Coordinates of C-alpha atoms in Angstrom, one line a residue:
M541 CA -1.4 7.4 -22.0
T542 CA -0.8 6.7 -18.5
S543 CA -2.4 8.6 -15.6
T544 CA -3.4 8.6 -11.8
V545 CA -5.7 10.8 -9.9
S546 CA -5.5 10.9 -5.8
T547 CA -8.7 11.9 -4.0
E548 CA -7.9 13.9 -1.2
N549 CA -9.5 13.4 2.6
K550 CA -8.5 16.9 4.3
T551 CA -8.1 15.8 7.5
A552 CA -5.9 13.4 5.8
S553 CA -2.1 13.9 5.3
Q554 CA -1.4 12.2 1.9
P555 CA -4.1 10.7 -0.7
R556 CA -6.2 8.1 0.7
Y557 CA -7.4 6.7 -2.5
Y558 CA -4.8 6.8 -5.0
E559 CA -6.1 5.3 -8.9
H560 CA -3.4 4.3 -11.7
A561 CA -5.7 3.1 -14.4
G562 CA -3.1 3.3 -17.3
D563 CA -4.2 3.1 -20.5
Y564 CA -7.9 3.1 -18.7
E565 CA -8.2 6.5 -17.9
G566 CA -9.5 7.4 -20.8
V567 CA -12.1 4.9 -20.7
I568 CA -13.0 5.3 -16.7
H569 CA -13.3 9.4 -17.7
S570 CA -16.1 9.0 -20.2
R571 CA -17.3 6.4 -18.4
L572 CA -17.7 8.6 -15.9
L573 CA -19.3 11.7 -17.7
E574 CA -21.6 9.3 -18.8
L575 CA -22.6 8.0 -14.9
E576 CA -23.3 11.8 -14.7
K577 CA -25.3 12.0 -18.3
N578 CA -27.3 9.3 -16.7
R579 CA -27.8 10.9 -13.5
F580 CA -27.0 7.7 -11.6
A581 CA -26.6 9.7 -8.2
E582 CA -30.4 11.4 -7.9
R583 CA -31.5 7.9 -9.2
F584 CA -29.5 5.9 -6.5
F585 CA -30.9 7.6 -3.6
G586 CA -34.0 7.5 -5.5
H587 CA -34.1 3.6 -5.6
D588 CA -34.5 3.3 -9.3
H589 CA -34.3 -0.2 -10.2
L590 CA -33.7 0.7 -13.5
L591 CA -30.5 1.4 -12.9
W592 CA -29.7 -2.4 -12.9
A593 CA -32.3 -4.4 -14.5
D594 CA -36.0 -3.8 -16.7
D595 CA -37.6 -6.1 -13.3
P596 CA -37.9 -4.1 -10.0
S597 CA -37.4 -8.0 -8.6
E598 CA -34.7 -8.6 -5.8
I599 CA -33.8 -4.9 -6.5
T600 CA -36.1 -2.6 -4.4
N601 CA -36.1 -4.7 -1.7
R602 CA -32.9 -4.5 -1.3
L603 CA -32.0 -0.9 -1.0
G604 CA -32.2 -0.7 2.7
W605 CA -28.7 -0.5 2.7
V606 CA -28.1 2.8 1.3
D607 CA -28.9 4.9 3.6
L608 CA -27.7 2.7 7.2
P609 CA -24.6 4.8 8.2
Q610 CA -27.3 7.5 9.2
R611 CA -29.7 5.3 10.2
M612 CA -28.1 3.2 12.3
L613 CA -26.9 5.8 14.8
E614 CA -30.7 6.1 16.1
A615 CA -30.0 2.4 17.2
V616 CA -26.9 2.3 18.6
D617 CA -28.2 3.3 21.9
E618 CA -30.4 -0.3 22.4
I619 CA -27.4 -1.6 21.1
D620 CA -24.8 -1.0 23.7
S621 CA -27.5 -1.1 26.5
F622 CA -27.3 -4.2 25.4
S623 CA -23.7 -4.6 25.2
E624 CA -23.5 -3.0 28.8
S625 CA -25.9 -5.5 30.8
A626 CA -24.3 -8.2 28.6
R627 CA -21.1 -7.6 30.5
K628 CA -22.7 -7.4 33.8
E629 CA -24.4 -10.1 33.5
G630 CA -20.8 -12.0 33.6
F631 CA -20.2 -12.7 30.0
T632 CA -17.0 -12.9 28.8
D633 CA -17.2 -14.4 25.6
V634 CA -19.5 -13.9 22.0
V635 CA -19.5 -16.1 20.0
V636 CA -21.6 -15.6 16.2
L637 CA -23.0 -18.3 14.5
G638 CA -23.7 -17.5 11.3
M639 CA -23.0 -17.9 7.3
G640 CA -22.2 -15.4 4.1
G641 CA -22.0 -11.3 4.3
S642 CA -23.9 -10.9 7.3
S643 CA -21.3 -12.9 9.7
L644 CA -17.9 -12.0 7.8
S645 CA -18.1 -8.7 9.1
S646 CA -17.6 -9.9 12.6
E647 CA -14.0 -11.2 11.5
V648 CA -13.3 -8.2 10.2
F649 CA -13.6 -6.4 13.5
R650 CA -12.6 -8.9 15.6
N651 CA -9.0 -8.1 13.6
V652 CA -9.1 -4.8 12.7
F653 CA -10.5 -2.7 15.7
P654 CA -8.1 -3.2 19.2
I655 CA -9.0 -5.6 22.2
R656 CA -11.0 -3.3 24.9
D657 CA -10.3 -4.6 28.4
G658 CA -13.7 -5.9 29.9
F659 CA -15.9 -6.1 26.6
L660 CA -16.6 -9.7 25.0
R661 CA -13.8 -11.8 23.3
L662 CA -15.1 -12.0 20.1
T663 CA -15.6 -15.3 17.9
L664 CA -17.5 -16.1 14.6
L665 CA -18.6 -20.1 14.0
D666 CA -19.3 -20.6 10.3
T667 CA -18.5 -24.0 9.8
T668 CA -20.1 -27.1 9.3
D669 CA -17.0 -29.1 10.9
P670 CA -17.2 -31.0 13.2
D671 CA -13.9 -31.0 14.8
F672 CA -13.5 -27.3 14.8
I673 CA -16.9 -26.5 16.3
L674 CA -15.5 -29.1 19.4
R675 CA -12.6 -27.0 19.7
T676 CA -14.1 -24.2 20.1
R677 CA -16.8 -25.7 22.1
Q678 CA -13.7 -26.7 24.3
T679 CA -11.9 -23.2 24.2
I680 CA -15.2 -21.9 26.4
N681 CA -17.0 -21.3 29.2
L682 CA -20.5 -22.6 28.4
L683 CA -21.6 -20.5 31.2
S684 CA -20.4 -17.2 30.3
T685 CA -20.6 -17.5 26.7
L686 CA -23.1 -15.3 24.7
F687 CA -24.1 -17.1 21.1
V688 CA -25.4 -14.4 18.7
V689 CA -27.1 -16.2 16.3
S690 CA -27.4 -14.1 12.8
S691 CA -29.7 -15.6 10.2
K692 CA -31.8 -13.2 7.9
S693 CA -34.3 -15.9 6.6
G694 CA -33.9 -17.7 10.3
S695 CA -33.5 -20.8 8.2
T696 CA -30.1 -20.6 7.3
V697 CA -29.1 -24.9 8.0
E698 CA -25.9 -24.1 9.3
T699 CA -27.2 -21.6 11.9
V700 CA -29.8 -23.3 12.7
S701 CA -28.0 -26.9 13.3
L702 CA -25.1 -24.8 15.1
M703 CA -27.8 -23.4 17.4
K704 CA -29.7 -26.5 18.5
Y705 CA -26.0 -27.7 19.1
F706 CA -25.0 -25.5 21.5
Y707 CA -28.5 -24.6 22.9
A708 CA -28.0 -28.4 24.0
E709 CA -24.8 -28.4 25.6
L710 CA -26.2 -24.8 28.1
A711 CA -29.0 -26.5 28.5
E712 CA -27.1 -29.5 30.6
K713 CA -25.7 -27.0 32.0
T714 CA -28.3 -25.0 33.1
D715 CA -32.5 -24.4 33.7
S716 CA -32.1 -21.2 31.9
P717 CA -30.1 -21.7 28.9
G718 CA -32.1 -19.2 26.2
K719 CA -30.6 -16.4 28.4
H720 CA -26.9 -17.8 26.7
F721 CA -29.0 -16.5 23.6
V722 CA -29.3 -13.5 21.0
C723 CA -30.7 -13.5 17.9
I724 CA -30.6 -10.7 14.7
T725 CA -33.0 -11.9 11.9
D726 CA -36.0 -10.5 9.5
P727 CA -39.2 -9.6 10.4
G728 CA -41.2 -12.9 9.9
S729 CA -38.6 -15.2 10.5
H730 CA -39.8 -18.5 12.1
L731 CA -36.4 -17.5 14.4
I732 CA -38.4 -14.9 16.7
H733 CA -40.6 -17.3 17.6
T734 CA -38.3 -20.0 18.4
A735 CA -36.5 -17.2 20.7
T736 CA -40.1 -15.8 22.5
E737 CA -40.3 -19.6 23.2
H738 CA -37.0 -20.4 24.8
G739 CA -36.5 -17.2 26.4
F740 CA -33.5 -15.9 24.2
A741 CA -32.0 -12.7 26.4
K742 CA -32.7 -10.6 22.9
V743 CA -34.1 -10.2 19.6
F744 CA -32.5 -7.6 17.0
V745 CA -35.4 -7.5 13.8
N746 CA -33.3 -6.4 11.2
D747 CA -34.1 -4.3 8.2
P748 CA -35.8 -6.8 6.0
N749 CA -35.1 -4.8 2.8
V750 CA -31.1 -5.1 4.0
G751 CA -29.3 -8.1 1.7
G752 CA -26.7 -10.3 3.7
R753 CA -23.6 -9.3 2.2
F754 CA -24.8 -5.4 2.3
S755 CA -25.2 -6.1 5.8
A756 CA -22.8 -4.6 7.5
L757 CA -23.1 -1.8 8.8
S758 CA -26.8 -3.1 10.0
Y759 CA -27.8 -4.9 13.4
F760 CA -25.9 -7.9 12.3
G761 CA -22.7 -6.2 12.2
L762 CA -22.9 -3.5 14.7
V763 CA -24.5 -6.0 17.9
P764 CA -21.1 -8.5 17.9
A765 CA -19.3 -5.3 17.0
S766 CA -20.8 -3.6 20.4
L767 CA -20.5 -6.3 22.4
A768 CA -16.7 -6.8 21.5
G769 CA -15.8 -3.2 22.6
V770 CA -16.1 -1.2 19.0
D771 CA -17.1 2.2 19.3
I772 CA -20.1 1.4 16.7
R773 CA -21.1 5.2 17.0
K774 CA -18.2 6.1 15.6
M775 CA -17.7 3.3 13.2
L776 CA -21.2 5.2 11.9
Q777 CA -20.3 8.5 12.0
S778 CA -17.2 7.0 10.3
A779 CA -19.4 5.2 7.2
S780 CA -21.5 8.8 7.1
S781 CA -18.9 10.7 5.3
V782 CA -19.2 8.3 2.7
L783 CA -22.8 8.6 2.3
L784 CA -21.9 12.2 2.6
E785 CA -19.4 12.1 -0.1
I786 CA -21.7 10.4 -2.0
R787 CA -25.3 12.4 -2.2
N788 CA -22.6 15.9 -2.9
A789 CA -22.1 14.1 -6.3
V790 CA -25.6 14.9 -6.7
G791 CA -25.6 17.5 -9.8
G792 CA -22.6 16.1 -11.5
K793 CA -19.6 15.9 -9.1
Y794 CA -18.1 12.5 -9.8
Q795 CA -15.0 12.8 -11.2
G796 CA -13.6 13.7 -7.7
S797 CA -15.6 11.4 -5.2
P798 CA -13.5 8.1 -4.9
S799 CA -16.8 6.3 -4.1
F800 CA -17.5 6.9 -7.7
R801 CA -14.2 6.2 -9.5
L802 CA -14.0 2.6 -7.3
G803 CA -17.2 1.1 -8.4
T804 CA -16.2 2.3 -12.1
F805 CA -12.9 1.6 -11.9
L806 CA -13.9 -2.1 -10.7
G807 CA -17.2 -2.1 -13.4
T808 CA -14.3 -0.7 -16.3
M809 CA -12.0 -3.4 -15.8
A810 CA -14.3 -6.1 -15.7
R811 CA -15.8 -5.3 -18.6
E812 CA -12.4 -4.6 -20.5
G813 CA -10.9 -8.3 -20.2
R814 CA -9.2 -7.4 -16.3
D815 CA -11.5 -9.5 -14.2
K816 CA -9.4 -10.7 -12.3
L817 CA -8.8 -8.7 -9.1
G818 CA -5.8 -9.2 -6.9
F819 CA -6.1 -7.5 -3.4
V820 CA -2.5 -6.6 -1.1
F821 CA -3.3 -6.2 2.1
S822 CA -1.8 -4.7 5.0
E823 CA -1.3 -7.7 7.5
K824 CA -3.9 -6.2 10.3
L825 CA -6.1 -5.2 7.3
F826 CA -6.5 -9.0 5.6
P827 CA -9.5 -9.5 6.7
F828 CA -11.3 -7.3 5.5
G829 CA -10.3 -9.4 2.8
Y830 CA -12.8 -12.0 3.5
W831 CA -15.6 -9.7 3.5
V832 CA -15.1 -8.0 0.6
E833 CA -14.2 -11.1 -1.7
Q834 CA -18.4 -12.3 -0.5
L835 CA -19.3 -8.9 -1.6
I836 CA -17.9 -8.9 -4.8
A837 CA -18.0 -12.2 -5.8
E838 CA -21.5 -12.7 -4.5
S839 CA -23.0 -9.5 -6.3
I840 CA -21.3 -9.6 -9.7
G841 CA -20.7 -13.2 -10.4
K842 CA -23.4 -13.7 -12.5
K843 CA -25.2 -14.0 -16.4
G844 CA -21.6 -15.4 -17.9
L845 CA -19.7 -12.8 -16.3
G846 CA -17.8 -12.0 -13.0
I847 CA -15.0 -10.2 -10.9
L848 CA -13.1 -12.8 -8.9
P849 CA -10.9 -11.5 -5.9
L850 CA -7.4 -12.7 -5.1
L851 CA -6.9 -13.0 -2.0
D852 CA -3.1 -13.5 -0.2
E853 CA -1.6 -12.2 -2.8
T854 CA 1.7 -11.9 -2.1
V855 CA 3.9 -8.5 -1.7
S856 CA 6.8 -9.9 -3.5
D857 CA 5.1 -11.5 -6.8
C858 CA 3.0 -8.0 -7.3
P859 CA 2.6 -7.3 -9.8
R860 CA 2.0 -10.9 -11.6
Q861 CA 2.1 -11.4 -15.4
G862 CA -1.2 -11.0 -17.6
N863 CA -3.4 -8.7 -18.9
D864 CA -6.3 -10.0 -17.2
R865 CA -5.0 -8.8 -13.4
A866 CA -6.0 -5.3 -11.8
Y867 CA -4.6 -4.8 -8.5
I868 CA -6.5 -3.4 -5.0
L869 CA -3.6 -2.4 -2.1
F870 CA -5.2 -1.9 1.2
Y871 CA -3.0 -0.4 3.3
L872 CA -2.4 1.0 6.5
K873 CA 0.0 3.9 7.0
G874 CA 3.6 3.4 7.2
D875 CA 3.4 -0.5 6.0
R876 CA 6.7 -0.3 3.9
K877 CA 6.0 -3.8 2.4
V878 CA 2.7 -2.8 0.6
A879 CA 4.6 0.6 0.0
A880 CA 7.1 -1.2 -2.3
A881 CA 4.6 -3.1 -3.8
C882 CA 3.0 0.3 -4.8
S883 CA 6.0 1.9 -6.3
R884 CA 6.8 -1.3 -7.9
I885 CA 3.0 -2.2 -9.6
S886 CA 3.2 1.8 -10.7
T887 CA 6.1 1.1 -13.0
S888 CA 3.9 -1.5 -14.6
E889 CA 1.1 -1.6 -17.1
T890 CA -1.0 -3.2 -14.4
P891 CA -3.9 -0.4 -13.3
F892 CA -4.4 -0.8 -9.9
V893 CA -6.0 1.0 -6.8
K894 CA -4.0 2.3 -3.0
I895 CA -6.7 2.7 -0.4
T896 CA -5.0 4.0 2.2
V897 CA -6.7 3.6 6.3
D898 CA -4.9 5.6 8.9
D899 CA -7.3 4.7 11.8
P900 CA -9.2 1.2 12.1
Y901 CA -12.2 3.3 12.1
Q902 CA -12.1 4.3 8.4
V903 CA -11.9 0.6 7.9
A904 CA -16.2 1.4 8.3
E905 CA -15.7 4.2 5.2
E906 CA -14.3 1.2 3.2
L907 CA -17.3 -1.2 3.6
F908 CA -19.9 1.0 2.8
R909 CA -17.7 2.8 0.0
F910 CA -17.2 -1.1 -1.1
E911 CA -20.7 -1.7 -1.4
F912 CA -21.9 1.6 -2.9
A913 CA -18.5 0.8 -5.8
V914 CA -19.6 -3.1 -6.2
A915 CA -23.9 -1.7 -7.0
L916 CA -22.0 0.8 -9.7
A917 CA -19.5 -1.8 -10.7
G918 CA -22.7 -3.9 -11.3
S919 CA -24.6 -1.3 -13.0
I920 CA -21.7 -0.9 -15.6
M921 CA -21.4 -4.7 -16.3
G922 CA -25.5 -5.1 -16.8
I923 CA -25.5 -7.1 -13.6
N924 CA -27.9 -7.0 -10.5
P925 CA -26.1 -7.1 -8.0
F926 CA -28.4 -7.9 -5.5
D927 CA -29.8 -11.4 -6.4
Q928 CA -27.7 -14.8 -6.0
P929 CA -29.8 -16.9 -8.7
D930 CA -27.2 -20.2 -8.5
V931 CA -26.5 -19.9 -4.9
E932 CA -29.6 -22.4 -4.1
S933 CA -28.6 -24.9 -6.3
A934 CA -26.2 -26.7 -3.9
K935 CA -28.2 -25.6 -0.9
S936 CA -31.6 -27.6 -2.6
F937 CA -28.8 -30.8 -3.6
A938 CA -27.7 -30.9 0.0
R939 CA -31.4 -30.7 1.5
R940 CA -31.8 -33.8 -0.9
F941 CA -29.3 -36.6 0.2
L942 CA -29.7 -35.1 3.7
R943 CA -33.6 -36.4 3.2
L944 CA -32.1 -40.0 1.6
Y945 CA -30.2 -40.2 4.5
G946 CA -33.3 -39.9 6.3
E947 CA -34.9 -42.4 4.6
T948 CA -32.0 -44.9 3.9
G949 CA -29.3 -44.2 6.9
R950 CA -26.6 -44.4 3.6
L951 CA -25.5 -40.9 2.1
E952 CA -24.7 -40.7 -2.0
S953 CA -21.7 -40.7 -2.9
E954 CA -19.5 -40.1 -5.9
K955 CA -17.5 -42.7 -8.2
P956 CA -13.9 -43.2 -7.6
D957 CA -11.9 -43.1 -10.3
F958 CA -9.2 -44.3 -8.1
S959 CA -7.3 -44.1 -4.9
E960 CA -3.2 -42.6 -4.1
N961 CA -1.9 -42.7 -0.6
G962 CA -5.4 -42.9 1.0
L963 CA -6.5 -40.4 -0.9
I964 CA -9.6 -41.2 -2.9
F965 CA -10.0 -39.3 -6.4
S966 CA -13.6 -39.0 -8.1
S967 CA -14.6 -36.7 -11.1
N968 CA -16.8 -35.2 -13.6
S969 CA -14.5 -35.8 -16.0
K970 CA -12.4 -39.2 -16.1
I971 CA -9.3 -38.3 -14.2
E972 CA -8.0 -41.5 -13.5
S973 CA -4.2 -40.4 -12.2
S974 CA -2.7 -38.2 -10.2
A975 CA 0.0 -37.8 -13.5
Q976 CA -3.4 -36.9 -15.2
L977 CA -4.8 -34.7 -12.4
R978 CA -1.1 -32.1 -12.7
E979 CA -1.6 -32.3 -16.5
V980 CA -4.6 -30.6 -16.6
I981 CA -3.6 -28.3 -14.1
S982 CA -0.3 -27.4 -15.7
S983 CA -2.0 -27.3 -19.5
K984 CA -5.2 -25.0 -18.0
Q985 CA -4.5 -21.6 -20.0
K986 CA -7.8 -20.0 -18.9
G987 CA -10.1 -18.8 -16.2
Y988 CA -9.3 -19.8 -12.1
I989 CA -8.2 -22.9 -10.7
S990 CA -10.2 -23.4 -7.5
I991 CA -9.6 -25.3 -4.2
Q992 CA -13.0 -25.7 -2.0
A993 CA -11.8 -27.4 1.6
Y994 CA -14.1 -29.4 3.5
V995 CA -12.1 -29.5 6.9
D996 CA -11.5 -28.1 10.0
P997 CA -10.2 -24.4 9.4
G998 CA -8.3 -24.5 12.0
E999 CA -4.1 -22.5 11.6
E1000 CA -2.2 -25.8 10.9
N1001 CA -4.6 -26.6 7.9
S1002 CA -4.9 -22.9 6.7
R1003 CA -1.5 -23.3 6.8
E1004 CA -0.5 -26.5 4.4
L1005 CA -4.0 -25.6 2.5
L1006 CA -1.9 -22.1 2.1
S1007 CA 1.3 -24.3 0.7
L1008 CA -0.8 -27.0 -2.0
R1009 CA -2.4 -23.5 -3.4
A1010 CA 1.2 -22.6 -4.0
Q1011 CA 2.4 -25.8 -5.2
I1012 CA -0.2 -25.8 -7.3
E1013 CA 0.1 -21.8 -8.6
S1014 CA 4.1 -23.4 -9.3
I1015 CA 2.6 -25.4 -12.1
S1016 CA -0.6 -23.7 -13.3
S1017 CA -0.9 -20.2 -15.7
V1018 CA -4.1 -19.6 -14.1
P1019 CA -4.5 -17.7 -10.3
V1020 CA -5.3 -20.4 -7.9
T1021 CA -8.2 -19.7 -5.1
L1022 CA -9.0 -20.9 -1.8
G1023 CA -11.6 -20.9 0.0
F1024 CA -13.8 -23.7 3.7
G1025 CA -16.4 -25.2 3.2
P1026 CA -19.4 -24.5 4.1
R1027 CA -18.2 -20.6 4.2
F1028 CA -18.2 -20.6 0.4
L1029 CA -21.2 -21.5 -0.6
H1030 CA -22.7 -18.3 0.7
S1031 CA -20.2 -16.4 -1.4
T1032 CA -17.9 -17.4 -3.9
G1033 CA -19.9 -20.1 -5.0
Q1034 CA -22.5 -18.1 -6.6
L1035 CA -19.2 -16.8 -8.7
H1036 CA -17.6 -20.5 -9.2
K1037 CA -21.5 -21.4 -11.3
G1038 CA -22.4 -18.1 -12.4
D1039 CA -19.5 -16.8 -14.5
S1040 CA -18.2 -18.4 -18.2
G1041 CA -17.9 -21.5 -16.4
E1042 CA -13.3 -21.1 -17.2
G1043 CA -13.1 -22.6 -13.5
F1044 CA -11.3 -25.9 -12.0
F1045 CA -12.8 -27.0 -9.2
I1046 CA -10.7 -29.3 -6.5
Q1047 CA -12.6 -29.9 -3.5
I1048 CA -11.2 -32.0 -0.5
V1049 CA -13.1 -33.1 1.8
S1050 CA -11.7 -35.0 5.2
E1051 CA -13.5 -37.6 7.6
N1052 CA -13.1 -36.4 10.8
K1053 CA -11.8 -37.7 14.1
T1054 CA -14.8 -37.4 16.2
D1055 CA -18.4 -36.3 15.1
L1056 CA -21.4 -33.9 17.0
P1057 CA -24.7 -35.3 17.0
I1058 CA -27.8 -32.2 15.5
P1059 CA -30.6 -32.1 17.5
D1060 CA -33.9 -32.3 15.4
K1061 CA -35.1 -29.4 17.8
I1062 CA -33.5 -26.8 19.6
S1063 CA -34.7 -28.1 23.3
S1064 CA -34.8 -32.1 21.1
S1065 CA -32.7 -35.1 22.7
E1066 CA -33.2 -36.9 19.4
S1067 CA -31.3 -36.5 16.4
S1068 CA -31.5 -37.5 13.1
F1069 CA -27.7 -36.5 11.3
S1070 CA -24.8 -35.2 12.8
F1071 CA -22.3 -32.8 11.9
E1072 CA -20.1 -34.9 9.6
I1073 CA -23.0 -36.3 8.0
L1074 CA -24.5 -32.1 6.8
K1075 CA -20.7 -31.5 5.8
T1076 CA -20.0 -34.7 3.6
A1077 CA -24.1 -33.4 2.0
Q1078 CA -23.0 -30.1 1.4
A1079 CA -19.8 -30.8 -0.3
T1080 CA -21.3 -33.7 -2.5
G1081 CA -24.9 -31.2 -3.3
D1082 CA -22.2 -28.8 -4.5
F1083 CA -20.0 -31.2 -6.4
R1084 CA -23.4 -32.1 -8.6
S1085 CA -24.5 -28.4 -8.6
L1086 CA -21.1 -27.5 -10.4
D1087 CA -21.4 -30.9 -12.1
E1088 CA -24.9 -29.6 -13.6
K1089 CA -23.3 -26.1 -14.2
G1090 CA -21.0 -28.3 -16.8
R1091 CA -18.2 -27.1 -14.4
V1092 CA -14.9 -29.5 -14.0
I1093 CA -14.5 -30.8 -11.1
V1094 CA -12.3 -33.8 -8.6
R1095 CA -12.9 -34.9 -5.8
I1096 CA -10.6 -35.5 -2.8
G1097 CA -11.8 -37.5 0.0
I1098 CA -9.3 -37.2 2.6
P1099 CA -8.8 -39.5 5.8
P1100 CA -8.8 -37.3 9.6
D1101 CA -5.5 -36.4 9.6
V1102 CA -6.2 -33.4 7.6
P1103 CA -1.9 -31.9 7.6
N1104 CA -0.5 -34.7 6.6
S1105 CA -2.8 -36.0 3.7
L1106 CA -2.7 -32.3 2.4
R1107 CA 0.7 -33.0 2.3
N1108 CA 0.1 -36.1 0.5
I1109 CA -1.9 -34.3 -2.4
A1110 CA 1.0 -31.3 -2.8
R1111 CA 3.3 -34.5 -2.9
S1112 CA 1.1 -36.1 -5.8
L1113 CA 1.0 -33.3 -7.8
I1114 CA 5.3 -32.8 -7.8

């Protein structure tokens, strides 16, 4: 049986949610009836942890996001007032220092919403690569830049290190560096003490019951958005329409709810073995993918299960062959390329959902809709979507390596298996030549391949990595993902260690052209280690963590000429 479901927004000229479930329509229909019978909506708004697990830990204290679209309306005046004062102070740039879900919404807002004259230019800095940090430092005027330090715990090593570095840079240029900093954190965070002691311009204390990846509509997302000129009141009102839609489903109206249908689609596809979720985006909406990737991967990649988000799916290749795929088409109204992909996929056996966006502010609706849908999918899969049990492992290894570096002045490293064209290969599975590596890639029939790039995430390197990804895909029958370290450690890193274990990991770690010291304290001139040391420790920590979890990984150490080195890797696989 093949059928489609459209759910129409009364203000839209066409259905905004279109679902083609194919042979799975009956399963989805039955599961929606089961959710109605179990009163999912009522129990969701009642914060019933039994929807996900018997143990309430990391559930009852993680549901503060449920009513954020309406509750944060009360904070709009405070946020916009601060934004206005920042403009009056002469700030022209805002740099968000953060990692993971609590910061990735900034990337969405920066790219999706139109730039408004007179507001601050928004940049997200979520890397420990010193070459990229230095280039960011050189492209901004420090004295007209506001830094937003975003950390739920207040102790995120990447965020705190970036804060200390830029504070030291400003301290050389002004007697009041603190007025260039804002922090967003949880109550009781050490970051609040730091902000008070060093005269930060503002402290925003977030609801501690909102997890990082569910915080796009909290202070973590709204403060940078307002500074960049986004009408956050309109954004919250837009998201509130989805909250109202979900509330209206109370009493058993799930079949016509796009949010319930999306969550049921995601959970059903995963349970039916279609756990590779390809995304096709209209170009302007692509940054939404970085945010939704971390939401899905970190929330659902655990207990030997998971949904693997596949970004960079090209329109011409959609749909890919295989019975383990489903698709989300995130479509800007009028985009003929995505419309063509939709027509092509409609004639296939591949299930998909098409979500149409008519206006940038509707992206806020989809932020909240996907948060709900992922929570619902977790319930269907028997997974607690609010914890991240395997994220700490890589962090723990990295901390140990940094401690040893402080004691010995040397970092632990993997023993090289072989070298070729300036590339140093190490693995945990005795891969001793590039020909053998190619054989491992080409013979892989299940799972996926993940490229983990601890390199400068600039445009040129990104292009070369996409080319390398395409090269690997050309010799492999499994999907290939790409992530920059350490960003992915806070998102897909959970999936890598918590899923069924069929991933093959290619870690690429570059030397750097330059290095930058990290002050020991925010006002200290002493430094025990640098950003390159931190980056290398994080990469080594993740290598050891994946090895501990029984994953197969190869590490390729490359010289500072990253583009040429990436081309050499691609040539070695021909």
